[in-house]
Each structure stands twice: as structure tokens, then as C-alpha cells.
XYZ file of N, CA and C in Angstrom:
381
model
N 91.420 74.958 115.480
C 92.123 74.995 114.218
C 91.816 76.311 113.477
N 90.548 76.700 113.489
C 90.162 77.953 112.817
C 90.815 79.158 113.505
N 90.875 79.148 114.816
C 91.466 80.277 115.515
C 92.972 80.424 115.235
N 93.644 79.327 115.008
C 95.086 79.385 114.673
C 95.237 80.028 113.300
N 94.402 79.618 112.350
C 94.444 80.209 111.012
C 94.109 81.704 111.046
N 93.146 82.069 111.848
C 92.718 83.483 111.965
C 93.887 84.307 112.572
N 94.477 83.810 113.629
C 95.602 84.509 114.254
C 96.775 84.644 113.254
N 97.061 83.592 112.521
C 98.133 83.630 111.539
C 97.845 84.637 110.453
N 96.630 84.659 109.962
C 96.289 85.620 108.905
C 96.321 87.032 109.431
N 95.881 87.300 110.661
C 95.932 88.629 111.236
C 97.368 89.080 111.447
N 98.211 88.175 111.867
C 99.646 88.512 112.053
C 100.259 88.906 110.707
N 99.938 88.186 109.669
C 100.452 88.562 108.331
C 99.915 89.877 107.872
N 98.627 90.177 108.170
C 98.043 91.420 107.822
C 98.736 92.570 108.552
N 99.030 92.403 109.810
C 99.685 93.399 110.610
C 101.101 93.669 110.037
N 101.763 92.602 109.650
C 103.106 92.761 109.063
C 103.012 93.555 107.766
N 102.043 93.228 106.937
C 101.868 93.945 105.658
C 101.534 95.411 105.935
N 100.710 95.666 106.918
C 100.297 97.022 107.265
C 101.511 97.800 107.730
N 102.383 97.163 108.531
C 103.581 97.827 108.999
C 104.550 98.100 107.835
N 104.688 97.159 106.934
C 105.552 97.371 105.770
C 105.027 98.501 104.930
N 103.697 98.558 104.780
C 103.094 99.628 103.958
C 103.339 100.968 104.598
N 103.196 101.053 105.914
C 103.456 102.310 106.615
C 104.913 102.722 106.487
N 105.802 101.768 106.603
C 107.251 102.053 106.423
C 107.502 102.608 105.007
N 106.876 102.034 104.006
C 107.078 102.521 102.634
C 106.461 103.926 102.481
N 105.314 104.132 103.070
C 104.689 105.452 103.015
C 105.600 106.480 103.680
N 106.147 106.116 104.823
C 107.112 107.002 105.545
C 108.311 107.290 104.634
N 108.815 106.238 103.960
C 109.949 106.422 103.075
C 109.604 107.370 101.941
N 108.407 107.232 101.354
C 107.964 108.145 100.302
C 107.912 109.560 100.767
N 107.372 109.748 101.971
C 107.214 111.098 102.530
C 108.512 111.761 102.917
N 109.515 110.983 103.236
C 110.764 111.520 103.711
C 111.921 111.434 102.679
N 111.544 110.990 101.489
C 112.556 110.888 100.432
C 113.173 112.284 100.196
N 114.485 112.336 100.064
C 115.127 113.626 99.854
C 114.675 114.307 98.534
N 114.597 115.600 98.591
C 114.255 116.379 97.410
C 115.093 117.654 97.427
N 115.434 118.136 96.263
C 116.204 119.390 96.229
C 115.403 120.558 96.829
N 116.041 121.441 97.474
C 115.379 122.629 98.024
C 115.061 123.572 96.868
N 113.854 124.107 96.892
C 113.450 125.006 95.792
C 112.629 126.162 96.361
N 113.283 127.037 97.208
C 112.537 128.172 97.761
C 112.165 129.129 96.640
N 111.038 129.769 96.775
C 110.602 130.746 95.754
C 110.645 130.160 94.362
N 110.129 128.955 94.232
C 110.197 128.179 93.008
C 109.414 128.894 91.870
N 110.126 129.113 90.780
C 109.532 129.640 89.552
C 109.881 128.693 88.444
N 108.941 127.898 87.966
C 109.295 126.857 86.946
C 109.868 127.413 85.637
N 109.560 128.657 85.370
C 110.096 129.243 84.092
C 111.525 129.800 84.284
N 111.979 129.946 85.535
C 113.293 130.457 85.785
C 114.256 129.440 86.410
N 113.677 128.342 86.914
C 114.505 127.352 87.618
C 115.469 126.685 86.705
N 116.631 126.409 87.240
C 117.710 125.711 86.546
C 117.211 124.325 86.111
N 117.505 123.917 84.865
C 117.093 122.581 84.428
C 117.599 121.443 85.331
N 118.768 121.628 85.926
C 119.299 120.621 86.866
C 118.378 120.477 88.051
N 117.895 121.582 88.583
C 116.974 121.564 89.700
C 115.675 120.863 89.268
N 115.192 121.199 88.040
C 113.953 120.535 87.570
C 114.130 119.033 87.420
N 115.324 118.619 86.945
C 115.595 117.170 86.863
C 115.592 116.528 88.211
N 116.201 117.180 89.189
C 116.257 116.671 90.561
C 114.876 116.576 91.158
N 114.039 117.595 90.931
C 112.689 117.574 91.467
C 111.854 116.459 90.821
N 112.020 116.294 89.490
C 111.276 115.250 88.801
C 111.730 113.843 89.250
N 113.011 113.676 89.479
C 113.531 112.405 89.959
C 113.028 112.108 91.370
N 113.068 113.066 92.217
C 112.574 112.898 93.577
C 111.032 112.594 93.579
N 110.290 113.274 92.751
C 108.862 113.056 92.650
C 108.590 111.666 92.121
N 109.380 111.176 91.171
C 109.192 109.823 90.650
C 109.490 108.795 91.731
N 110.548 108.996 92.499
C 110.848 108.094 93.605
C 109.694 108.037 94.580
N 109.165 109.202 94.975
C 108.090 109.248 95.915
C 106.837 108.509 95.369
N 106.601 108.726 94.081
C 105.442 108.036 93.462
C 105.625 106.558 93.421
N 106.804 106.084 93.075
C 107.080 104.644 93.029
C 106.930 103.994 94.398
N 107.525 104.617 95.398
C 107.514 104.038 96.765
C 106.089 104.083 97.317
N 105.370 105.207 97.130
C 104.009 105.254 97.641
C 103.109 104.283 96.932
N 103.364 103.993 95.670
C 102.566 103.006 94.950
C 102.767 101.604 95.601
N 103.995 101.331 95.976
C 104.244 100.020 96.646
C 103.539 99.966 97.977
N 103.473 101.112 98.693
C 102.745 101.137 99.973
C 101.275 100.886 99.746
N 100.717 101.520 98.697
C 99.274 101.342 98.406
C 98.943 99.948 97.948
N 99.897 99.294 97.299
C 99.682 97.869 96.941
C 99.562 96.998 98.131
N 100.300 97.330 99.181
C 100.259 96.532 100.392
C 99.099 96.902 101.293
N 98.670 98.149 101.294
C 97.618 98.625 102.145
C 96.891 99.770 101.477
N 95.664 99.542 101.178
C 94.850 100.551 100.461
C 94.757 101.880 101.213
N 95.101 101.870 102.479
C 95.075 103.106 103.272
C 95.985 104.188 102.637
N 96.957 103.765 101.890
C 97.911 104.705 101.293
C 97.582 105.035 99.821
N 96.381 104.744 99.375
C 95.982 105.014 98.004
C 95.992 106.489 97.668
N 95.496 107.330 98.608
C 95.475 108.771 98.359
C 96.905 109.340 98.261
N 97.764 108.857 99.141
C 99.178 109.247 99.095
C 99.745 108.918 97.715
N 99.495 107.716 97.239
C 100.014 107.272 95.960
C 99.428 108.116 94.797
N 98.154 108.355 94.813
C 97.526 109.151 93.769
C 98.098 110.568 93.733
N 98.255 111.157 94.895
C 98.834 112.518 94.959
C 100.270 112.506 94.470
N 101.059 111.539 94.877
C 102.418 111.463 94.462
C 102.504 111.286 92.951
N 101.653 110.490 92.402
C 101.660 110.288 90.954
C 101.327 111.574 90.183
N 100.365 112.307 90.661
C 100.026 113.572 90.047
C 101.206 114.543 90.123
N 101.832 114.606 91.306
C 102.972 115.502 91.457
C 104.127 115.084 90.586
N 104.354 113.799 90.421
C 105.429 113.317 89.574
C 105.136 113.672 88.111
N 103.897 113.480 87.685
C 103.549 113.785 86.294
C 103.724 115.284 86.048
N 103.358 116.129 87.022
C 103.516 117.562 86.883
C 104.982 117.937 86.775
N 105.804 117.360 87.632
C 107.219 117.667 87.601
C 107.887 117.248 86.270
N 107.466 116.106 85.773
C 107.993 115.638 84.465
C 107.532 116.573 83.364
N 106.274 117.005 83.426
C 105.753 117.914 82.379
C 106.463 119.261 82.418
N 106.669 119.771 83.591
C 107.412 121.056 83.718
C 108.825 120.898 83.107
N 109.497 119.811 83.449
C 110.817 119.602 82.895
C 110.785 119.478 81.373
N 109.816 118.749 80.869
C 109.681 118.565 79.413
C 109.448 119.882 78.705
N 108.559 120.675 79.266
C 108.265 122.005 78.646
C 109.541 122.857 78.601
N 110.245 122.880 79.688
C 111.482 123.724 79.761
C 112.507 123.191 78.809
N 112.719 121.878 78.765
C 113.744 121.297 77.885
C 113.420 121.519 76.388
N 112.093 121.666 76.113
C 111.657 121.916 74.726
C 111.677 123.398 74.428
N 112.103 124.219 75.365
C 112.170 125.672 75.178
C 110.862 126.399 75.350
N 109.869 125.706 75.904
C 108.572 126.313 76.124
C 108.501 127.156 77.389
N 107.369 127.769 77.542
C 107.108 128.570 78.723
C 106.071 127.822 79.559
N 106.451 127.460 80.759
C 105.594 126.628 81.616
C 104.244 127.351 81.872
N 104.300 128.644 82.108
C 103.071 129.403 82.434
C 102.101 129.348 81.254
N 102.595 129.185 80.049
C 101.700 129.082 78.878
C 101.209 127.645 78.663
N 101.993 126.663 79.078
C 101.681 125.255 78.845
C 100.807 124.634 79.885
N 100.871 125.149 81.118
C 100.089 124.614 82.198
C 99.098 125.655 82.679
N 97.826 125.488 82.320
C 96.808 126.521 82.680
C 96.567 126.535 84.185
N 95.869 127.566 84.653
C 95.627 127.690 86.090
C 94.901 126.463 86.692
N 94.050 125.807 85.923
C 93.376 124.628 86.442
C 94.360 123.524 86.800
N 95.418 123.393 86.009
C 96.442 122.388 86.295
C 97.201 122.756 87.589
N 97.505 124.038 87.727
C 98.162 124.466 88.963
C 97.303 124.221 90.181
N 95.969 124.412 89.995
C 95.054 124.083 91.114
C 95.165 122.626 91.477
N 95.218 121.740 90.489
C 95.299 120.318 90.772
C 96.641 119.968 91.416
N 97.690 120.608 90.995
C 99.007 120.411 91.605
C 98.961 120.854 93.094
N 98.325 121.987 93.362
C 98.192 122.462 94.742
C 97.384 121.472 95.595
N 96.251 120.996 95.045
C 95.460 120.019 95.793
C 96.226 118.769 96.069
N 96.975 118.295 95.080
C 97.760 117.083 95.235
C 98.875 117.280 96.273
N 99.498 118.437 96.230
C 100.536 118.730 97.213
C 99.955 118.799 98.624
N 98.808 119.385 98.765
C 98.170 119.424 100.094
C 97.792 118.027 100.536
N 97.219 117.219 99.633
C 96.838 115.824 100.007
C 98.042 115.020 100.386
N 99.149 115.179 99.635
C 100.377 114.465 99.938
C 100.835 114.823 101.371
N 100.814 116.083 101.663
C 101.246 116.546 103.006
C 100.384 115.992 104.124
N 99.050 116.009 103.894
C 98.154 115.509 104.901
C 98.377 113.981 105.115
N 98.524 113.266 104.022
C 98.718 111.825 104.138
C 100.062 111.502 104.788
N 101.059 112.349 104.529
C 102.353 112.134 105.172
C 102.318 112.276 106.685
N 101.419 113.126 107.163
C 101.311 113.253 108.617
C 100.990 111.905 109.251
N 100.120 111.143 108.569
C 99.763 109.813 109.082
C 100.871 108.812 108.986
N 101.782 109.054 108.060
C 102.892 108.104 107.848
C 104.094 108.426 108.757
N 104.316 109.692 109.013
C 105.521 110.098 109.714
C 105.299 110.219 111.243
N 104.083 110.497 111.616
C 103.759 110.665 113.068
C 103.961 109.343 113.818
């Protein structure tokens, strides 16, 4: 009787793990606008809106993956930071501010680290 319950719980765990990986893959492959040579102070507000929307989608989906499997927690944290940064850049620009003045180098360092972490975690989701 115990072995049947154990097998059933492991099967459910495997299914949850697979669902989490599928969500992580979805977060990693969510479409985003192309932004070569990105300059946040020169970028079109429409592009910034698209980037913020895509970042929010990635954050939401990766959060669902992390809820199902803690293995995706770093992906979710990185996506959340990137989403917050994209929203802040959009906000600064819409308020007529200068992004370079509003986001100090330390913030850009954190954005770079989060972007790198997101990419590394996506390798595990997409491979």
C-alpha cells in the first residue's frame, strides 16, 4: 500500500516538474521586440512599452514555473528584476526624464547580472 502511494506521489511530482519546465521554456522563448544597439534615452516609447510588456510576461510565466518547482526560482528572480527595470526605464522616459541620470551604474550592474542569470537559467529550460 505504501509503495502505491509513493509511486503515485512521485508521478505527480514528475508531472509538476515537467509543467514547471514547460513554463520556464515558455518564459525563456516569449517573444520580445528586437532592440539592437539599445539606448534607453533614445529608444522609441513604443519599443520601451513592448520591452516592458514582454519582460512582464516573462516574469509572470517564470513565477508560475517557480511556484511549481523551486528549481526555477533564480529564473523568476532574474525575470522580475528585468521586468522592474524595463518598467522603470519606461516610466522615466514617459515622465520626460533622462534614464542615464535616474538609473545609476550600480543599477545597470544589477540589470546586467540579472540578464546573465536569466540567460544561464534559460539554457536549462530550452535545452
